[in-house]
CSV table of N, CA, C and O in Angstrom, one decimal:
chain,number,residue,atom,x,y,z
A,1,UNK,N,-1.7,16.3,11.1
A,1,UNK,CA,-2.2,14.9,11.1
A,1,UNK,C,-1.0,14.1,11.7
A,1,UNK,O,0.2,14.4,11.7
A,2,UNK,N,-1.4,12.9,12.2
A,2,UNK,CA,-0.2,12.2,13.5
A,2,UNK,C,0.4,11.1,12.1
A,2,UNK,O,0.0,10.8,11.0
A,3,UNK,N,1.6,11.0,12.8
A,3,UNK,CA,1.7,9.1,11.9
A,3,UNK,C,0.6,8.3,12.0
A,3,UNK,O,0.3,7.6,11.0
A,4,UNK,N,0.0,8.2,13.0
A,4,UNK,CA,-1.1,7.3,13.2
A,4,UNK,C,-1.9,7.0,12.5
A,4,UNK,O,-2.3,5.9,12.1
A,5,UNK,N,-2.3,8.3,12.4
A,5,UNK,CA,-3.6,9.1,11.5
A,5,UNK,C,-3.6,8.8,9.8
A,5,UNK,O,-4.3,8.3,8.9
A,6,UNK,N,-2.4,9.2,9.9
A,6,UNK,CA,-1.9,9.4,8.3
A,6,UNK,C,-1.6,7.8,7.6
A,6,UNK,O,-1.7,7.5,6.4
A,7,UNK,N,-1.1,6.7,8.7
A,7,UNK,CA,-1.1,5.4,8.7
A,7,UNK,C,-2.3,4.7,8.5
A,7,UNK,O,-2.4,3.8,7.6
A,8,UNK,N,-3.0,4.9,9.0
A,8,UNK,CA,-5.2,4.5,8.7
A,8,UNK,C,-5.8,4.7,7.6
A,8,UNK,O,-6.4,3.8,7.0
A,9,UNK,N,-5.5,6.2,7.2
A,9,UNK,CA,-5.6,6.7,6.2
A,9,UNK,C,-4.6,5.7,4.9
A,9,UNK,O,-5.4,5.1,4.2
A,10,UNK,N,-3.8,5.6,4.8
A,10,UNK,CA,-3.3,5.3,3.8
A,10,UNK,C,-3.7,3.7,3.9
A,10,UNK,O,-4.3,3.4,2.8
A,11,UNK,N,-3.6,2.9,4.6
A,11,UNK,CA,-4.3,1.9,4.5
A,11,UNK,C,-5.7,1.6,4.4
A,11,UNK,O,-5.9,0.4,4.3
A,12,UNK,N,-6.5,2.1,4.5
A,12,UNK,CA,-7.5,2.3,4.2
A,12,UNK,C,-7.9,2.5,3.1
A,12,UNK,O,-8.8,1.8,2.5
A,13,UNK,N,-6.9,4.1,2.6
A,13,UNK,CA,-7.2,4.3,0.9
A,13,UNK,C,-6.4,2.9,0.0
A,13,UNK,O,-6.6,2.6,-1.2
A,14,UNK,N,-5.7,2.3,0.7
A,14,UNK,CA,-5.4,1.1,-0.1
A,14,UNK,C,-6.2,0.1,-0.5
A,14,UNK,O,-6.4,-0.3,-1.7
A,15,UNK,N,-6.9,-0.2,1.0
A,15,UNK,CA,-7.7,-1.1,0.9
A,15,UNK,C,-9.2,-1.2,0.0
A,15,UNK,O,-9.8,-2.1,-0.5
A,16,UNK,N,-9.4,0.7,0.0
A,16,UNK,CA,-10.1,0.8,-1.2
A,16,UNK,C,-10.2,0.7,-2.4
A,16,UNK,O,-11.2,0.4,-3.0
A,17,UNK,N,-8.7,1.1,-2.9
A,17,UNK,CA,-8.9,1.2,-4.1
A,17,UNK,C,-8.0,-0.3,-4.9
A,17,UNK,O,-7.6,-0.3,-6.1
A,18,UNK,N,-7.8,-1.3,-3.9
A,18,UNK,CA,-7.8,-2.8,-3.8
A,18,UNK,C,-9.1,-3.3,-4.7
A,18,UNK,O,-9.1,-3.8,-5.8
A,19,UNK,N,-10.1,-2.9,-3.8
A,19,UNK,CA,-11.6,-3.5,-4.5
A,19,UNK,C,-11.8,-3.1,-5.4
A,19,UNK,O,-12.5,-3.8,-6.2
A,20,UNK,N,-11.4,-1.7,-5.8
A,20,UNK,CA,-11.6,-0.8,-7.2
A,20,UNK,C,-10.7,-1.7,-8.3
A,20,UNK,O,-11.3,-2.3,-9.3
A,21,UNK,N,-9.6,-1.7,-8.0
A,21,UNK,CA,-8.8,-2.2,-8.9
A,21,UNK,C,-9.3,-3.9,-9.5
A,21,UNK,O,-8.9,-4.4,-10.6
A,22,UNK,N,-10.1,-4.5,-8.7
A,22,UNK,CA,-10.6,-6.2,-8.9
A,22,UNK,C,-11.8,-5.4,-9.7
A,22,UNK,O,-12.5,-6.3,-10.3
A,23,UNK,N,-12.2,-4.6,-9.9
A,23,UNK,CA,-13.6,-4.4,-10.7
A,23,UNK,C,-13.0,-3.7,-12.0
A,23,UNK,O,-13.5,-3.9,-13.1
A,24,UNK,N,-11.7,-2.7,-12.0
A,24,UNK,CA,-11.0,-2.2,-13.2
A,24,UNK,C,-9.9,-3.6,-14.2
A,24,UNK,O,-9.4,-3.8,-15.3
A,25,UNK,N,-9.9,-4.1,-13.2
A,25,UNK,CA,-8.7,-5.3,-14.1
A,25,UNK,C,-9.4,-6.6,-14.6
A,25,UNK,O,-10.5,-6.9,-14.2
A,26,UNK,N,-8.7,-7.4,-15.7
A,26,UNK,CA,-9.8,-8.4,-15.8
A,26,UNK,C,-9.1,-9.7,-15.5
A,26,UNK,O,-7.9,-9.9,-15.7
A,27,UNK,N,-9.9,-10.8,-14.9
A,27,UNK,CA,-9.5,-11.6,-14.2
A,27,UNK,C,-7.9,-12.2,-14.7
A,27,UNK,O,-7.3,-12.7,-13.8
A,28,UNK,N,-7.6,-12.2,-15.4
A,28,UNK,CA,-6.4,-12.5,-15.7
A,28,UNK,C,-5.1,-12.1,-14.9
A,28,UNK,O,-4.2,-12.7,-14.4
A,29,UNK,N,-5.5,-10.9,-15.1
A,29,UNK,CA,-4.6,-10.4,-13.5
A,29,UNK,C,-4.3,-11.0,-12.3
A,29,UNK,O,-3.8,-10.1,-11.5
A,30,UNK,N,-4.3,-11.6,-12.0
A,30,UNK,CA,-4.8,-12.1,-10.7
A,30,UNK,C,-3.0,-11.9,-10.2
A,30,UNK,O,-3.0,-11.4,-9.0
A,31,UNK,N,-2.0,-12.1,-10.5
A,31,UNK,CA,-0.8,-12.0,-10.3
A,31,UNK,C,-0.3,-10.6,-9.6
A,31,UNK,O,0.2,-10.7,-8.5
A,32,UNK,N,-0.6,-9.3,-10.3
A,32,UNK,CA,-0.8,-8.2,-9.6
A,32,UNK,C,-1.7,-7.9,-8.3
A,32,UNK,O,-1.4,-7.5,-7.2
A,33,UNK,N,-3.7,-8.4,-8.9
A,33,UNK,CA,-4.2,-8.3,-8.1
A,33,UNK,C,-3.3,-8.7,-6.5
A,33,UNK,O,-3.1,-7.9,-5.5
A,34,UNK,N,-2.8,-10.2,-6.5
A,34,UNK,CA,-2.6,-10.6,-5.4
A,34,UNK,C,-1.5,-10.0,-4.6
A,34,UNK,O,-1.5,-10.0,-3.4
A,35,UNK,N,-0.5,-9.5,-5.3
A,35,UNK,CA,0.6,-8.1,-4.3
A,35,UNK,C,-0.2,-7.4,-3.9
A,35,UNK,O,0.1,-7.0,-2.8
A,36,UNK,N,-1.4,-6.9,-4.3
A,36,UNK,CA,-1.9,-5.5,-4.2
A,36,UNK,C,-2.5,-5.8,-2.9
A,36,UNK,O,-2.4,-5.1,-1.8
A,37,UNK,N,-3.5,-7.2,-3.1
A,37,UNK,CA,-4.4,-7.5,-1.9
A,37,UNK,C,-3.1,-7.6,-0.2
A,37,UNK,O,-3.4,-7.3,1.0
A,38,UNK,N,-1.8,-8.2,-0.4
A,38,UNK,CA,-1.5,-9.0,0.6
A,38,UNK,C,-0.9,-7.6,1.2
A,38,UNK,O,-0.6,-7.6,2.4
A,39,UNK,N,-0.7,-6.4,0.5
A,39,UNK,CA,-0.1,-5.4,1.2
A,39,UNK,C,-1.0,-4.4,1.8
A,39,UNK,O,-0.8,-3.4,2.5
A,40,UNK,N,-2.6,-4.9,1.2
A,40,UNK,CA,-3.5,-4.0,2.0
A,40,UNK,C,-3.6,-5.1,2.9
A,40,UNK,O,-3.5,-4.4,4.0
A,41,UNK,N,-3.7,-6.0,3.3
A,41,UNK,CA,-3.8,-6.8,3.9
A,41,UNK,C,-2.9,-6.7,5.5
A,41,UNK,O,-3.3,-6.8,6.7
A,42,UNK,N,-1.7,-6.6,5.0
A,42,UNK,CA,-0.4,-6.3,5.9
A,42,UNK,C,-0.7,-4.9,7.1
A,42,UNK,O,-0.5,-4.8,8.3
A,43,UNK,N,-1.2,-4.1,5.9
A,43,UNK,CA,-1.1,-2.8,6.9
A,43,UNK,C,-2.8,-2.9,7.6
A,43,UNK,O,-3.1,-2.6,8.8
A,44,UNK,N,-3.4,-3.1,6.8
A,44,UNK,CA,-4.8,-3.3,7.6
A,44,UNK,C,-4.6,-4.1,9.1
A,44,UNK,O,-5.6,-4.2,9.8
A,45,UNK,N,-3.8,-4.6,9.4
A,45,UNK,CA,-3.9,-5.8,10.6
A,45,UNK,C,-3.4,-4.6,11.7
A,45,UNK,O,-3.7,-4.9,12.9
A,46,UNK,N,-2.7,-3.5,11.5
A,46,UNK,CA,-2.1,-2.6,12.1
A,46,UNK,C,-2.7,-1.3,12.8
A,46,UNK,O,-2.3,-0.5,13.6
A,47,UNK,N,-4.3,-1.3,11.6
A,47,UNK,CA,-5.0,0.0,11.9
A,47,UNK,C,-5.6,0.4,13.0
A,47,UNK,O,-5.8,1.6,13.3
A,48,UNK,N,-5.9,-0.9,14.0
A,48,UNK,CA,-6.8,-1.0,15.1
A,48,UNK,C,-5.5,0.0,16.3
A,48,UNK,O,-5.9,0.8,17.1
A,49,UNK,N,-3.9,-0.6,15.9
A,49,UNK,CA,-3.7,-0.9,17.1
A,49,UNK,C,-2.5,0.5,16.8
A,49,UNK,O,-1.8,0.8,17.8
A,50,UNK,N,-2.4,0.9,16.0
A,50,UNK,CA,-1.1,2.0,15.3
A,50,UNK,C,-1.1,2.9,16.6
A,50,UNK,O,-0.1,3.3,17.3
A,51,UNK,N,-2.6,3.3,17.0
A,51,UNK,CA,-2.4,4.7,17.7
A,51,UNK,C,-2.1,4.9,19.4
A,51,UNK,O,-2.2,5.8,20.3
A,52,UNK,N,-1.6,3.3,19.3
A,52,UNK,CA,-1.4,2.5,20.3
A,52,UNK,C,0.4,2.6,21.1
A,52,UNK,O,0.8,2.5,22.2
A,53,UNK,N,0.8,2.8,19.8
A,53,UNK,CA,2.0,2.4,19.8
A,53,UNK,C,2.8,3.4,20.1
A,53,UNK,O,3.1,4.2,19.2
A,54,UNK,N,3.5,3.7,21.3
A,54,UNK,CA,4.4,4.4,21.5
A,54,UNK,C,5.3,5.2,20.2
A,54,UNK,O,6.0,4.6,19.6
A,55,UNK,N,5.2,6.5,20.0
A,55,UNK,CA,5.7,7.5,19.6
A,55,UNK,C,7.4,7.1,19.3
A,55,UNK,O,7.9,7.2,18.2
A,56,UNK,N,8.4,6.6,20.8
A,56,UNK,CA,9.4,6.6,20.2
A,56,UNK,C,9.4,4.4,19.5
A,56,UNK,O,10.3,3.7,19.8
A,57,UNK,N,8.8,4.1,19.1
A,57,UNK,CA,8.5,3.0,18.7
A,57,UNK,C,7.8,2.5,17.5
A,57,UNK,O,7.5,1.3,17.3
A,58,UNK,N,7.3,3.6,16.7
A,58,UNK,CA,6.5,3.7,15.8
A,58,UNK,C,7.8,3.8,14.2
A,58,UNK,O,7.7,3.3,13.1
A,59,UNK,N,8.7,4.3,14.7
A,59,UNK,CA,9.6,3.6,13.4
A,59,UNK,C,9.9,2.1,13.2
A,59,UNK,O,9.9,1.4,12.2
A,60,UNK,N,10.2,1.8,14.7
A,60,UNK,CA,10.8,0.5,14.3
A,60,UNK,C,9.6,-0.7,14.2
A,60,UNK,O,9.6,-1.9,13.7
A,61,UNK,N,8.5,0.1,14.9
A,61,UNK,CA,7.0,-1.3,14.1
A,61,UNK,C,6.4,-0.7,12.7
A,61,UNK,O,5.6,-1.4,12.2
A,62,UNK,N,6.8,0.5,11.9
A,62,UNK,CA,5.7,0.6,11.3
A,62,UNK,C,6.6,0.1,10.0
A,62,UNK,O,6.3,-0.7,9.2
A,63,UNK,N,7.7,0.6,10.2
A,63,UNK,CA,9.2,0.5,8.6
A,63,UNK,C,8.8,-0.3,8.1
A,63,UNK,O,8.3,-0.2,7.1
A,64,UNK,N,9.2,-2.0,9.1
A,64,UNK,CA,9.2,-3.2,8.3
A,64,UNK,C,7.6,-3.7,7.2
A,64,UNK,O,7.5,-4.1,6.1
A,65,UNK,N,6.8,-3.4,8.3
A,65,UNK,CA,4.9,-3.5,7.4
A,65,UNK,C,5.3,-2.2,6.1
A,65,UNK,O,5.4,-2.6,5.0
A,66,UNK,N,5.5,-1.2,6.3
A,66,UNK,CA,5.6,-0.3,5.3
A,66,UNK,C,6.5,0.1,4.1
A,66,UNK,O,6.3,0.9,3.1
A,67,UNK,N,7.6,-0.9,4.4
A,67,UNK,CA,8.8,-1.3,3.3
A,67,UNK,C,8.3,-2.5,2.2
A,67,UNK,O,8.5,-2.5,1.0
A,68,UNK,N,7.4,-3.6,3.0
A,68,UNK,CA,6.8,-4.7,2.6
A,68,UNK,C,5.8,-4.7,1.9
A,68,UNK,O,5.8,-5.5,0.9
A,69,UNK,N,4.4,-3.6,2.1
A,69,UNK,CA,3.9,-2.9,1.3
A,69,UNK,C,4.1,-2.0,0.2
A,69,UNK,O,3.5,-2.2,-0.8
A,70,UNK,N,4.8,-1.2,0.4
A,70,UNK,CA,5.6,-1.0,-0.6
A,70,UNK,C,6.2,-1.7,-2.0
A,70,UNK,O,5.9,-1.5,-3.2
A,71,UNK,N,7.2,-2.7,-1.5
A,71,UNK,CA,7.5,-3.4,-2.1
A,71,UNK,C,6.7,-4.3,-3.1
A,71,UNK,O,7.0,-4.5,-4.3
A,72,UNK,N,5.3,-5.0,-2.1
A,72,UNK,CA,4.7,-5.5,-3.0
A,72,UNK,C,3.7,-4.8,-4.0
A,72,UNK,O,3.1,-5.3,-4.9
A,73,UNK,N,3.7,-3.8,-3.6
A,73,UNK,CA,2.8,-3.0,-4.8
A,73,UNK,C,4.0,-2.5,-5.8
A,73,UNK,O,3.5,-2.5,-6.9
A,74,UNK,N,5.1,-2.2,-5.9
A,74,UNK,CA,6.1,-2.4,-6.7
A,74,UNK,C,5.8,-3.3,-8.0
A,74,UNK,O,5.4,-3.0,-9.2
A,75,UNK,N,6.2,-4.4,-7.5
A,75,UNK,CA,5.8,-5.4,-8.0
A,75,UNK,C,4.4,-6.1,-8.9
A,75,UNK,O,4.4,-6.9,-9.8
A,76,UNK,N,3.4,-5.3,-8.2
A,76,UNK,CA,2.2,-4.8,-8.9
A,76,UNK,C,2.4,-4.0,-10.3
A,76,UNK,O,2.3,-4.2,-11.6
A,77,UNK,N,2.8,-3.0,-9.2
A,77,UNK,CA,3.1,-2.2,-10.5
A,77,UNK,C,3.6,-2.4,-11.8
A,77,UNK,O,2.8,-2.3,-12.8
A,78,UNK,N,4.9,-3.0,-11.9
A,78,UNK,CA,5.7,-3.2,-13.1
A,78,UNK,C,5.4,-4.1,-13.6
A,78,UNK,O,6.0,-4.5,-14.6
A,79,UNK,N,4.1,-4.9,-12.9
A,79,UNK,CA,3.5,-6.4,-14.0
A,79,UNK,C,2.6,-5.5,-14.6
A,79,UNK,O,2.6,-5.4,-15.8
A,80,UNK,N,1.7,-4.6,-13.8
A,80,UNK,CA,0.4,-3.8,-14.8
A,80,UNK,C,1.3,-2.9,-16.2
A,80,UNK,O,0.8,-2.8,-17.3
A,81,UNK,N,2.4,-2.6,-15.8
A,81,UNK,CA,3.2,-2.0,-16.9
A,81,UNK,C,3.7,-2.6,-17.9
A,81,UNK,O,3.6,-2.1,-19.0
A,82,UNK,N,4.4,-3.7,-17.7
A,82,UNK,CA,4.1,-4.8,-18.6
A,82,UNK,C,3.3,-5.4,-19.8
A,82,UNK,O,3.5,-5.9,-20.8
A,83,UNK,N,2.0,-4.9,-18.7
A,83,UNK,CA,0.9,-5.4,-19.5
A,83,UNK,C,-0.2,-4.5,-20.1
A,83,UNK,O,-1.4,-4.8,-20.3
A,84,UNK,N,0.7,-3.0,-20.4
A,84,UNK,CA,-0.4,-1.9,-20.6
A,84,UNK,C,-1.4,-1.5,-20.2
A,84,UNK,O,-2.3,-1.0,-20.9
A,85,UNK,N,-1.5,-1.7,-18.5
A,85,UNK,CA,-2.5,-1.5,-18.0
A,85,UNK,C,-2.1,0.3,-17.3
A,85,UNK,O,-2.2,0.7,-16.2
A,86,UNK,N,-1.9,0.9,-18.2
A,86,UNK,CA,-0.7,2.2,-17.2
A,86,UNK,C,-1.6,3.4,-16.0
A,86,UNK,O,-1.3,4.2,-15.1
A,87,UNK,N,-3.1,2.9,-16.5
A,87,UNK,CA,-3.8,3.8,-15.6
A,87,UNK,C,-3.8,3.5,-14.4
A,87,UNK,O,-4.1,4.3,-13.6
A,88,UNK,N,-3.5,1.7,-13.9
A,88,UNK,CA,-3.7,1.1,-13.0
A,88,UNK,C,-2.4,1.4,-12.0
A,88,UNK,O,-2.2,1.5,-10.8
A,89,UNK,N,-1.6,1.4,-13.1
A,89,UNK,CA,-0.3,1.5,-12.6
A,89,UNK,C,-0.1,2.6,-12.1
A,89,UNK,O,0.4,2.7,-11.0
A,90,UNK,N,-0.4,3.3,-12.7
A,90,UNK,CA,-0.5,5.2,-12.3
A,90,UNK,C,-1.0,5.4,-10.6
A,90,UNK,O,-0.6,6.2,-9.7
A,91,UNK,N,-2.1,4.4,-10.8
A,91,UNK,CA,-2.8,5.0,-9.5
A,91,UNK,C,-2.0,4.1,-8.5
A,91,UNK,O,-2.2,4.6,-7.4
A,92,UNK,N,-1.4,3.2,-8.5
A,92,UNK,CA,-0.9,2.3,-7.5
A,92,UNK,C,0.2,3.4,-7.4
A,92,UNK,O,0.2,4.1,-6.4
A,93,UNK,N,1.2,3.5,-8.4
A,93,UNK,CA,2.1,4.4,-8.2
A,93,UNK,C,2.0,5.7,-7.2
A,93,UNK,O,2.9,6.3,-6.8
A,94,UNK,N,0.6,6.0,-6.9
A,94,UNK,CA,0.6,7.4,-6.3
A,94,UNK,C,0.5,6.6,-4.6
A,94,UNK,O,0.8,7.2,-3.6
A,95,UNK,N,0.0,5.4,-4.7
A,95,UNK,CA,-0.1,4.6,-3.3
A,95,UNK,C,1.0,4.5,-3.0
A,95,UNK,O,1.2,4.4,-1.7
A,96,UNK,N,2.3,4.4,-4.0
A,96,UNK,CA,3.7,4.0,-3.3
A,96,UNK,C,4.2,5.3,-2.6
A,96,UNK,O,5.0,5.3,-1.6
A,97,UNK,N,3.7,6.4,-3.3
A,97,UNK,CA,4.1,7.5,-2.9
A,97,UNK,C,3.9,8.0,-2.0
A,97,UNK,O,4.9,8.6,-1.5
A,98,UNK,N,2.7,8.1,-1.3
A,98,UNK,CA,1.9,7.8,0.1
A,98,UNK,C,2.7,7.4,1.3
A,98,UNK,O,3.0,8.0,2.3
A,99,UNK,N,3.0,5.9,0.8
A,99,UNK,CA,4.1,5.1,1.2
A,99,UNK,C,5.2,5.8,2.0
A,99,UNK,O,5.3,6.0,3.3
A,100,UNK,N,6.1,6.0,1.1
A,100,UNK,CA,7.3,6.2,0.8
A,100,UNK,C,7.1,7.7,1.8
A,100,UNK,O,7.5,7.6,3.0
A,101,UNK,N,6.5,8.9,1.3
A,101,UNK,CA,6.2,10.1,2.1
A,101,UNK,C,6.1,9.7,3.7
A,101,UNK,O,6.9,10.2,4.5
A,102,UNK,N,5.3,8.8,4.0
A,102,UNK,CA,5.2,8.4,5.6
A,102,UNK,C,6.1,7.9,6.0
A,102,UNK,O,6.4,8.3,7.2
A,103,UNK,N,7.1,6.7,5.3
A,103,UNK,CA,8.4,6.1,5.8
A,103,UNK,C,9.5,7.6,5.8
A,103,UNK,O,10.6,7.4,6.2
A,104,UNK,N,9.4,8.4,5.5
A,104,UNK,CA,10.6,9.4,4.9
A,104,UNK,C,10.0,10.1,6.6
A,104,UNK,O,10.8,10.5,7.5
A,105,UNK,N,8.7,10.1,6.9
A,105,UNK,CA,8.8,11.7,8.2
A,105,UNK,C,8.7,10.2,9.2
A,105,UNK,O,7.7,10.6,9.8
A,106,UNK,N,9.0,9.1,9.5
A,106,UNK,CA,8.9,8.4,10.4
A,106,UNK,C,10.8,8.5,10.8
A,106,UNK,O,11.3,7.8,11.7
């Protein structure tokens, strides 16, 4: 599977389980929800055009969207942990991992 590929993919399963997470959390959340939304958000703007992108140029556009995502689901994270939500957290946690796996072979 390409970076490209594997890039779609992961934003995609983001952006899914984004909506999942607004139907698992209750409105109170809204503080995590909204890291979670702006970093599916971030890489979603990227999906059209990823496979687009030159090969030796795909580190230096994908890092910065992919560090930033990251980051804000971090952030997610350690509010849902906070707040005993650990299953939510769990699963975001495996999104960082995703993450992080793709930035590591980029």
């Amino acid at each position: 599977m390409t970076i490209s590929e594997r890039y779609r993919d992961i934003a995609q399963h983001l952006e899914g389980q984004a909506d999942e997470f607004y139907n698992r959390l209750p409105e109170e959340a809204t503080r995590p929800l909204c890291f979670i939304d702006r970093a599916a958000e971030e890489m979603m703007e990227l999906v059209e055009a990823v496979g687009e992108i030159p090969r030796n140029q795909l580190d230096a556009k994908l890092s910065p969207i992919l560090l930033k995502a990251h980051g804000d689901l971090d952030r997610a994270r350690v509010q849902l942990e906070q707040d005993d939500r650990a299953e939510v957290a769990a699963a975001i946690w495996e999104l960082q991992q995703l993450i992080y796996r793709l930035l590591n072979d980029l």
